[in-house]
Coordinates of C-alpha atoms and ligand atoms in Angstrom, one line a residue:
M1 CA -31.8 -27.1 9.7
R2 CA -35.5 -28.3 10.6
R3 CA -34.1 -32.0 10.4
R4 CA -31.7 -34.1 9.4
G5 CA -31.5 -32.8 5.7
F6 CA -30.7 -35.7 3.2
L7 CA -27.2 -35.9 3.1
A8 CA -27.2 -36.7 6.9
A9 CA -29.9 -39.5 6.7
A10 CA -27.6 -40.7 3.4
G11 CA -25.2 -41.3 6.1
A12 CA -25.0 -44.2 8.9
A13 CA -27.5 -43.0 10.8
A14 CA -30.8 -41.9 11.3
V15 CA -32.1 -40.5 14.8
A16 CA -34.8 -38.0 16.0
Q17 CA -35.2 -36.9 19.3
T18 CA -34.6 -40.7 20.7
P19 CA -31.4 -42.6 21.0
E20 CA -29.7 -44.2 18.1
K21 CA -31.1 -47.7 17.2
V22 CA -31.3 -49.8 14.0
I23 CA -34.6 -51.2 13.8
G24 CA -34.8 -55.1 13.3
S25 CA -38.3 -54.8 12.0
A26 CA -40.8 -52.7 10.0
A27 CA -43.1 -52.6 13.2
E28 CA -40.3 -51.0 15.5
A29 CA -40.4 -47.7 13.0
L30 CA -41.6 -44.8 14.6
E31 CA -40.8 -42.2 11.7
V32 CA -39.8 -43.1 8.4
F33 CA -35.8 -42.0 8.9
D34 CA -35.9 -45.2 10.9
F35 CA -35.5 -47.2 8.0
V36 CA -32.7 -45.4 6.9
P37 CA -29.7 -47.3 8.4
V38 CA -31.3 -50.4 7.3
A39 CA -31.7 -49.6 3.7
R40 CA -28.7 -48.4 3.6
K41 CA -26.6 -51.7 4.7
N42 CA -28.9 -53.5 2.6
V43 CA -28.6 -51.1 -1.0
Q44 CA -25.7 -51.3 -3.0
S45 CA -23.4 -48.0 -2.7
Q46 CA -24.4 -46.9 -6.5
H47 CA -27.6 -47.7 -6.2
W48 CA -28.1 -45.6 -2.5
A49 CA -26.2 -43.0 -4.1
Y50 CA -29.0 -42.5 -7.1
L51 CA -31.8 -43.0 -4.7
M52 CA -30.6 -40.3 -2.5
G53 CA -29.0 -38.1 -4.8
G54 CA -30.2 -34.6 -6.6
S55 CA -29.0 -32.0 -8.5
D56 CA -25.3 -30.1 -8.0
D57 CA -24.9 -30.0 -4.0
N58 CA -28.7 -31.5 -2.8
S59 CA -29.3 -28.1 -2.1
T60 CA -32.7 -28.5 -3.6
V61 CA -33.5 -31.6 -1.8
N62 CA -33.1 -29.7 1.6
A63 CA -34.9 -27.0 0.1
N64 CA -37.8 -28.9 -0.5
E65 CA -37.6 -31.0 3.2
N66 CA -37.3 -27.9 5.2
G67 CA -39.7 -26.0 2.9
W68 CA -42.4 -27.5 5.5
S69 CA -41.1 -26.1 8.2
K70 CA -41.4 -22.3 7.3
W71 CA -45.2 -22.7 8.2
R72 CA -46.8 -23.2 11.6
I73 CA -50.0 -24.9 12.8
R74 CA -52.9 -22.9 13.6
A75 CA -54.8 -25.5 16.0
R76 CA -58.0 -25.0 17.1
R77 CA -59.7 -26.7 19.9
H78 CA -63.2 -27.7 21.3
V79 CA -64.1 -30.2 18.6
D80 CA -65.6 -34.1 19.3
V81 CA -62.3 -35.7 17.0
S82 CA -63.3 -39.0 18.1
A83 CA -63.9 -40.3 14.7
V84 CA -61.5 -38.7 11.7
D85 CA -62.3 -39.6 7.8
L86 CA -58.8 -39.1 5.5
S87 CA -60.8 -40.1 2.3
V88 CA -60.9 -37.9 -1.0
E89 CA -61.9 -38.2 -3.8
L90 CA -60.2 -37.8 -6.9
F91 CA -61.4 -38.2 -10.3
G92 CA -64.4 -39.5 -9.0
Q93 CA -62.8 -42.0 -7.0
K94 CA -62.5 -42.4 -3.5
L95 CA -59.3 -42.4 -2.0
A96 CA -59.1 -44.0 1.6
H97 CA -56.4 -40.9 2.3
P98 CA -54.4 -38.6 0.6
V99 CA -50.6 -39.9 0.5
L100 CA -50.0 -41.5 -2.8
A101 CA -47.1 -43.6 -3.8
A102 CA -45.0 -41.1 -6.5
P103 CA -43.5 -42.6 -9.1
V104 CA -39.9 -43.9 -9.1
A105 CA -37.6 -45.8 -11.6
A106 CA -36.0 -49.3 -10.8
H107 CA -37.4 -50.9 -7.5
Q108 CA -35.1 -53.6 -8.4
A109 CA -32.0 -51.7 -7.6
F110 CA -33.7 -51.8 -3.8
H111 CA -35.1 -54.8 -3.0
A112 CA -35.2 -58.2 -5.4
E113 CA -38.9 -58.2 -5.2
G114 CA -39.1 -54.4 -6.8
E115 CA -41.9 -52.9 -7.7
A116 CA -44.5 -56.4 -7.1
A117 CA -42.9 -55.6 -3.3
T118 CA -44.0 -52.3 -3.3
A119 CA -47.5 -52.7 -4.7
K120 CA -48.2 -55.1 -2.4
G121 CA -47.0 -52.8 0.7
A122 CA -49.0 -50.3 -1.0
W123 CA -52.2 -51.7 -1.3
S124 CA -52.4 -53.1 2.1
R125 CA -52.4 -49.5 3.3
K126 CA -54.8 -48.4 0.4
S127 CA -52.4 -45.7 -0.9
Q128 CA -52.8 -44.9 -4.6
M129 CA -49.7 -46.1 -6.5
I130 CA -48.5 -44.5 -9.7
L131 CA -45.9 -46.7 -11.7
S132 CA -43.0 -45.0 -13.4
T133 CA -42.5 -45.6 -17.2
N134 CA -38.7 -47.1 -16.0
A135 CA -40.2 -49.2 -13.4
S136 CA -37.5 -52.8 -13.5
L137 CA -40.8 -54.6 -13.5
N138 CA -43.7 -54.2 -16.2
V139 CA -46.8 -52.6 -15.7
R140 CA -49.3 -56.3 -16.0
D141 CA -46.9 -58.1 -13.7
V142 CA -46.9 -55.2 -11.0
A143 CA -51.0 -54.7 -11.5
K144 CA -51.5 -58.4 -10.3
A145 CA -49.4 -57.7 -7.5
Y146 CA -51.4 -54.4 -6.5
G147 CA -55.2 -54.9 -5.2
G148 CA -56.3 -51.4 -6.7
R149 CA -56.1 -49.8 -9.8
L150 CA -52.5 -48.0 -10.6
W151 CA -52.0 -45.1 -11.9
F152 CA -49.2 -45.2 -14.5
Q153 CA -46.3 -42.5 -15.4
L154 CA -45.2 -41.7 -18.3
Y155 CA -42.0 -40.2 -19.9
S156 CA -42.5 -39.0 -23.1
F157 CA -40.1 -40.5 -26.2
S158 CA -39.3 -38.6 -29.7
D159 CA -41.3 -41.4 -31.2
F160 CA -44.8 -40.9 -30.4
E161 CA -45.7 -44.5 -31.1
V162 CA -43.6 -45.7 -28.2
N163 CA -45.5 -43.4 -25.9
R164 CA -48.8 -44.9 -27.6
A165 CA -47.2 -48.3 -26.4
L166 CA -46.8 -47.3 -23.6
L167 CA -50.3 -45.7 -23.0
R168 CA -52.1 -48.6 -24.0
N169 CA -50.7 -51.2 -22.2
A170 CA -51.1 -49.0 -19.1
E171 CA -54.8 -48.9 -19.9
E172 CA -55.1 -52.7 -20.7
A173 CA -53.8 -53.3 -17.4
G174 CA -55.9 -51.4 -16.0
C175 CA -54.8 -48.1 -15.1
T176 CA -57.0 -45.0 -14.2
A177 CA -54.4 -42.0 -14.9
V178 CA -51.0 -41.0 -16.4
T179 CA -49.0 -38.6 -15.0
V180 CA -46.7 -37.2 -17.2
T181 CA -43.7 -36.2 -16.3
V182 CA -42.4 -32.8 -17.6
D183 CA -39.4 -31.9 -15.3
S184 CA -36.3 -34.6 -16.3
V185 CA -35.1 -33.1 -19.1
G186 CA -31.4 -33.8 -18.4
G187 CA -28.9 -31.3 -17.8
S188 CA -29.0 -31.0 -14.2
P189 CA -25.7 -32.7 -12.8
R190 CA -26.4 -35.0 -9.8
I191 CA -23.3 -35.2 -8.3
M192 CA -23.7 -37.3 -5.6
Q193 CA -25.3 -40.0 -8.1
T194 CA -22.2 -39.6 -10.2
R195 CA -19.7 -39.8 -7.7
G196 CA -21.7 -43.1 -6.3
G197 CA -20.7 -44.4 -9.5
V198 CA -24.1 -44.9 -11.3
K199 CA -23.6 -46.1 -14.7
T200 CA -20.2 -44.4 -14.8
E201 CA -18.4 -47.5 -13.4
Q202 CA -17.0 -50.6 -14.6
R203 CA -18.7 -52.3 -11.3
C204 CA -21.9 -50.4 -12.6
R205 CA -21.7 -51.8 -16.2
A206 CA -21.0 -54.7 -15.4
C207 CA -24.7 -55.0 -14.5
H208 CA -26.2 -52.4 -16.8
G209 CA -24.6 -52.2 -20.0
T210 CA -23.6 -49.5 -21.5
T211 CA -26.2 -49.0 -24.3
Q212 CA -29.4 -47.4 -24.4
A213 CA -30.8 -51.0 -26.1
D214 CA -29.2 -52.5 -22.5
Y215 CA -31.2 -49.4 -20.3
Y216 CA -34.8 -50.7 -22.2
K217 CA -34.1 -54.7 -21.4
E218 CA -33.8 -54.1 -17.8
H219 CA -37.2 -51.9 -17.8
G220 CA -40.2 -53.9 -18.5
N221 CA -42.5 -51.8 -19.6
F222 CA -40.2 -51.5 -22.9
D223 CA -40.7 -55.2 -23.2
G224 CA -42.0 -55.6 -27.0
I225 CA -42.0 -52.3 -27.8
D226 CA -39.9 -51.2 -31.0
M227 CA -37.4 -48.7 -29.5
A228 CA -34.8 -48.4 -32.9
R229 CA -36.6 -44.9 -34.0
N230 CA -36.5 -43.1 -30.8
V231 CA -33.7 -40.4 -30.1
G232 CA -32.6 -39.8 -26.9
G233 CA -33.4 -40.6 -23.4
P234 CA -37.1 -40.9 -21.7
G235 CA -38.9 -37.5 -21.0
R236 CA -36.8 -35.3 -23.0
A237 CA -39.5 -34.6 -26.0
V238 CA -42.2 -33.1 -24.2
T239 CA -44.2 -29.8 -25.4
W240 CA -47.4 -28.5 -25.4
S241 CA -47.9 -30.1 -28.9
V242 CA -46.5 -33.3 -27.4
L243 CA -48.9 -33.2 -24.5
D244 CA -52.1 -32.4 -26.8
R245 CA -51.2 -35.6 -28.5
I246 CA -51.0 -37.8 -25.5
R247 CA -54.3 -36.0 -23.8
A248 CA -55.2 -37.4 -27.6
A249 CA -54.2 -40.8 -27.5
T250 CA -55.7 -42.0 -23.8
K251 CA -58.7 -42.1 -21.7
M252 CA -56.9 -42.0 -18.9
K253 CA -56.9 -38.9 -16.9
V254 CA -53.7 -37.0 -17.7
L255 CA -52.1 -35.0 -14.5
I256 CA -48.8 -33.5 -15.6
K257 CA -45.7 -34.0 -13.0
G258 CA -43.1 -31.2 -12.4
V259 CA -44.8 -27.8 -12.8
M260 CA -43.5 -25.2 -10.5
T261 CA -44.6 -22.4 -11.8
P262 CA -48.2 -20.4 -11.9
E263 CA -48.0 -19.7 -15.5
D264 CA -47.1 -23.3 -16.5
A265 CA -50.4 -24.3 -14.1
A266 CA -52.5 -22.2 -16.1
E267 CA -50.8 -23.9 -19.4
C268 CA -52.0 -26.8 -18.4
Y269 CA -55.5 -26.5 -17.7
R270 CA -55.6 -24.6 -21.1
H271 CA -54.4 -27.9 -22.7
G272 CA -56.8 -29.8 -21.3
A273 CA -55.1 -31.5 -18.1
D274 CA -57.2 -33.3 -15.7
G275 CA -54.3 -32.3 -13.0
I276 CA -51.0 -31.2 -11.9
V277 CA -48.3 -32.5 -9.4
V278 CA -46.1 -29.7 -8.6
S279 CA -42.6 -31.4 -8.4
N280 CA -39.3 -31.2 -9.3
H281 CA -38.3 -34.3 -9.3
G282 CA -37.3 -35.0 -5.6
G283 CA -34.7 -32.1 -6.0
R284 CA -33.6 -33.8 -9.0
A285 CA -34.2 -31.5 -11.9
E286 CA -32.7 -27.9 -12.0
N287 CA -31.4 -26.8 -8.9
S288 CA -33.5 -24.0 -8.0
H289 CA -33.0 -24.0 -4.3
Y290 CA -36.5 -23.7 -4.0
G291 CA -38.4 -26.4 -2.6
T292 CA -41.9 -27.1 -3.6
V293 CA -44.1 -26.3 -0.9
D294 CA -42.6 -22.5 -1.7
A295 CA -44.1 -23.0 -5.2
L296 CA -47.7 -24.2 -4.2
P297 CA -49.6 -20.9 -3.1
G298 CA -49.0 -19.0 -6.2
I299 CA -49.9 -22.4 -8.5
V300 CA -53.2 -23.0 -6.2
E301 CA -54.2 -19.3 -7.3
V302 CA -53.8 -19.4 -10.5
V303 CA -55.9 -22.9 -10.3
N304 CA -58.9 -21.6 -8.6
G305 CA -60.1 -25.2 -7.6
R306 CA -60.4 -26.1 -11.4
M307 CA -58.5 -28.7 -11.6
P308 CA -56.7 -31.4 -8.6
V309 CA -53.4 -30.0 -7.8
L310 CA -51.0 -32.7 -6.1
I311 CA -47.6 -32.2 -4.5
D312 CA -44.9 -33.9 -4.1
G313 CA -40.9 -33.2 -2.4
G314 CA -39.7 -33.6 1.0
I315 CA -43.1 -34.7 2.9
R316 CA -41.6 -37.2 5.6
R317 CA -44.4 -36.6 8.5
G318 CA -47.9 -36.4 8.9
V319 CA -47.8 -32.9 9.6
D320 CA -46.3 -31.5 6.2
V321 CA -49.1 -34.2 4.1
Y322 CA -51.5 -31.8 6.4
K323 CA -49.5 -28.7 5.9
A324 CA -49.7 -29.3 2.1
L325 CA -53.5 -29.8 2.4
A326 CA -53.9 -26.6 4.2
L327 CA -52.3 -24.8 1.4
G328 CA -54.7 -26.1 -1.1
A329 CA -53.3 -29.3 -2.4
T330 CA -56.2 -32.1 -3.1
A331 CA -53.1 -35.0 -2.2
V332 CA -49.5 -35.6 -1.9
C333 CA -46.7 -38.0 -3.2
V334 CA -43.9 -39.4 -1.6
G335 CA -40.8 -41.0 -3.3
R336 CA -38.2 -41.6 -1.2
P337 CA -39.9 -42.7 1.9
Y338 CA -41.4 -46.1 1.0
V339 CA -38.4 -46.8 -0.9
W340 CA -36.5 -46.7 2.3
G341 CA -39.1 -48.9 3.2
L342 CA -39.2 -51.3 0.5
A343 CA -34.8 -52.0 0.8
A344 CA -35.2 -51.9 4.3
F345 CA -38.4 -54.8 4.9
G346 CA -39.7 -55.1 1.4
A347 CA -43.5 -55.0 1.2
E348 CA -43.9 -54.5 5.2
G349 CA -41.7 -51.4 5.1
V350 CA -43.7 -50.0 2.6
D351 CA -46.9 -50.9 4.4
K352 CA -45.6 -49.1 7.5
V353 CA -44.6 -46.1 5.9
F354 CA -47.5 -45.2 4.4
S355 CA -49.0 -46.9 8.0
M356 CA -47.2 -44.2 9.9
L357 CA -48.3 -41.1 7.3
Q358 CA -51.6 -42.0 7.8
S359 CA -51.9 -42.5 11.5
D360 CA -49.3 -39.1 11.8
L361 CA -52.5 -37.2 9.5
R362 CA -55.0 -38.4 11.5
G363 CA -53.0 -37.4 14.7
I364 CA -52.3 -33.7 13.8
M365 CA -55.7 -33.7 12.4
Q366 CA -57.3 -34.7 15.7
S367 CA -54.5 -32.4 17.4
C368 CA -56.5 -29.6 15.0
G369 CA -59.8 -29.9 15.4
A370 CA -60.3 -31.1 11.8
T371 CA -62.1 -34.8 11.6
A372 CA -62.7 -34.7 7.8
I373 CA -60.0 -33.7 5.2
R374 CA -62.2 -30.3 3.6
H375 CA -62.0 -29.1 7.5
I376 CA -58.3 -28.2 6.7
S377 CA -58.0 -24.9 4.7
P378 CA -55.7 -22.3 4.8
L379 CA -56.8 -20.8 8.0
S380 CA -55.4 -24.0 9.3
I381 CA -51.8 -22.7 9.3
E382 CA -49.8 -19.6 9.1
R383 CA -46.3 -18.5 7.3
K384 CA -44.2 -18.1 10.3
Ligands
LIG1 C1 -34.7 -42.9 -7.6 C2 -35.5 -42.0 -7.8 C3 -36.4 -42.2 -9.0 C4 -37.4 -41.4 -10.0 N1 -37.7 -42.0 -10.4 C5 -39.2 -41.1 -11.1 C6 -39.3 -41.5 -12.3 O1 -39.3 -43.0 -13.0 N2 -40.4 -40.6 -12.8 C7 -40.5 -39.6 -11.8 O2 -41.7 -39.1 -12.5 N3 -40.6 -39.4 -10.9 C8 -39.2 -39.9 -10.6 N4 -39.0 -39.4 -8.9 C9 -39.4 -38.3 -8.7 C10 -40.5 -39.1 -8.2 O3 -41.6 -39.3 -8.3 C11 -40.8 -37.1 -6.9 O4 -40.9 -36.9 -8.1 C12 -39.6 -37.2 -5.6 O5 -39.5 -38.4 -5.1 C13 -40.6 -36.7 -4.6 O6 -39.8 -36.2 -3.6 P1 -39.5 -37.0 -2.4 O7 -38.5 -38.2 -2.7 O8 -38.3 -35.9 -1.5 O9 -40.6 -37.8 -1.7 C14 -37.6 -40.4 -8.7 C15 -37.3 -39.7 -7.8 C16 -36.2 -41.3 -6.7 C17 -35.6 -40.3 -6.2

């Protein structure tokens, strides 16, 4: 295995080649895994299991992480790399770098300040943040904590009026894009999460309650939204015709998140998507044993530059970002790493995670003779 993998990272220690040391401040971190032991200590065990768990035996979580090591770097020399530009353009907006914060639910399960701390940390590194439908705090409050304009993530609800209200609130809070998640339709057993006891044991029920209504009460984006006519949980009701309706209901750019096949990517384009996110929900959707990077080349080929292709899943280092860009991704999202930073040191931890990913990316670009993102091409890597 290339690196520790999730099950090991979920344990007591996180070390690379260096002796094991529990860091005392965000500034001491050398890699994102350095946050794991501190985060593990700070987060109660049920929430930890929720964060780390994937489907079944976590093999898709590990496939995501390990997929990146199937590619090797082809480093070109003899280029003046004293100045490197990490910026990318997405939907006419210039991003300082191509590493986004993926939508992750319920940040208050990991830090008392929740998404407000994430927003502060992400923005201090000019990282585009995507706020989950199921965030602890509502989009208005997170937008105030963030310096830029958020993106929103939408789980579609059977009552389309709920979607309309969520989209409207996101627009009013200044969001410029919405990622519609299509890979979270239920059905995947999350063994680690269930063993950890999230919402299955008395101690979880004590905090979370047992009904769907309790659930909406503790997720800020549902404030003031009438959920009475909705049937089923978030994300279940998402067909192509629902996507068409979402497209028509918002002025925001619409990206479809959770695409894993070229066929679906082509259909997304046909249905007017502005972009897609290649994702398997961090190995929490179907247990495919198939990493997102494995799906990327076929999807990039069929999309053929007609819309941005983003990717997430197992991205832990700048070199992973570099490989994703070389395979044709426009940008990447990371999930668990910034939550480890958040849980360990709040906004400072989030800041440090994005700072390390950026400086790693800059470093690998320098090593390989790429002074701008557009210089990273299929020739930059090859299959091992
Ligand atoms: C604890 C947790 C909660 C998540 N919540 C959401 C969510 O609310 N909406 C969503 O679209 N994706 C959600 N995701 C998936 C992430 O957006 C992203 O696809 C995934 O974390 C990327 O993989 P990584 O964690 O290996 O970086 C969640 C992931 C985790 C780990």
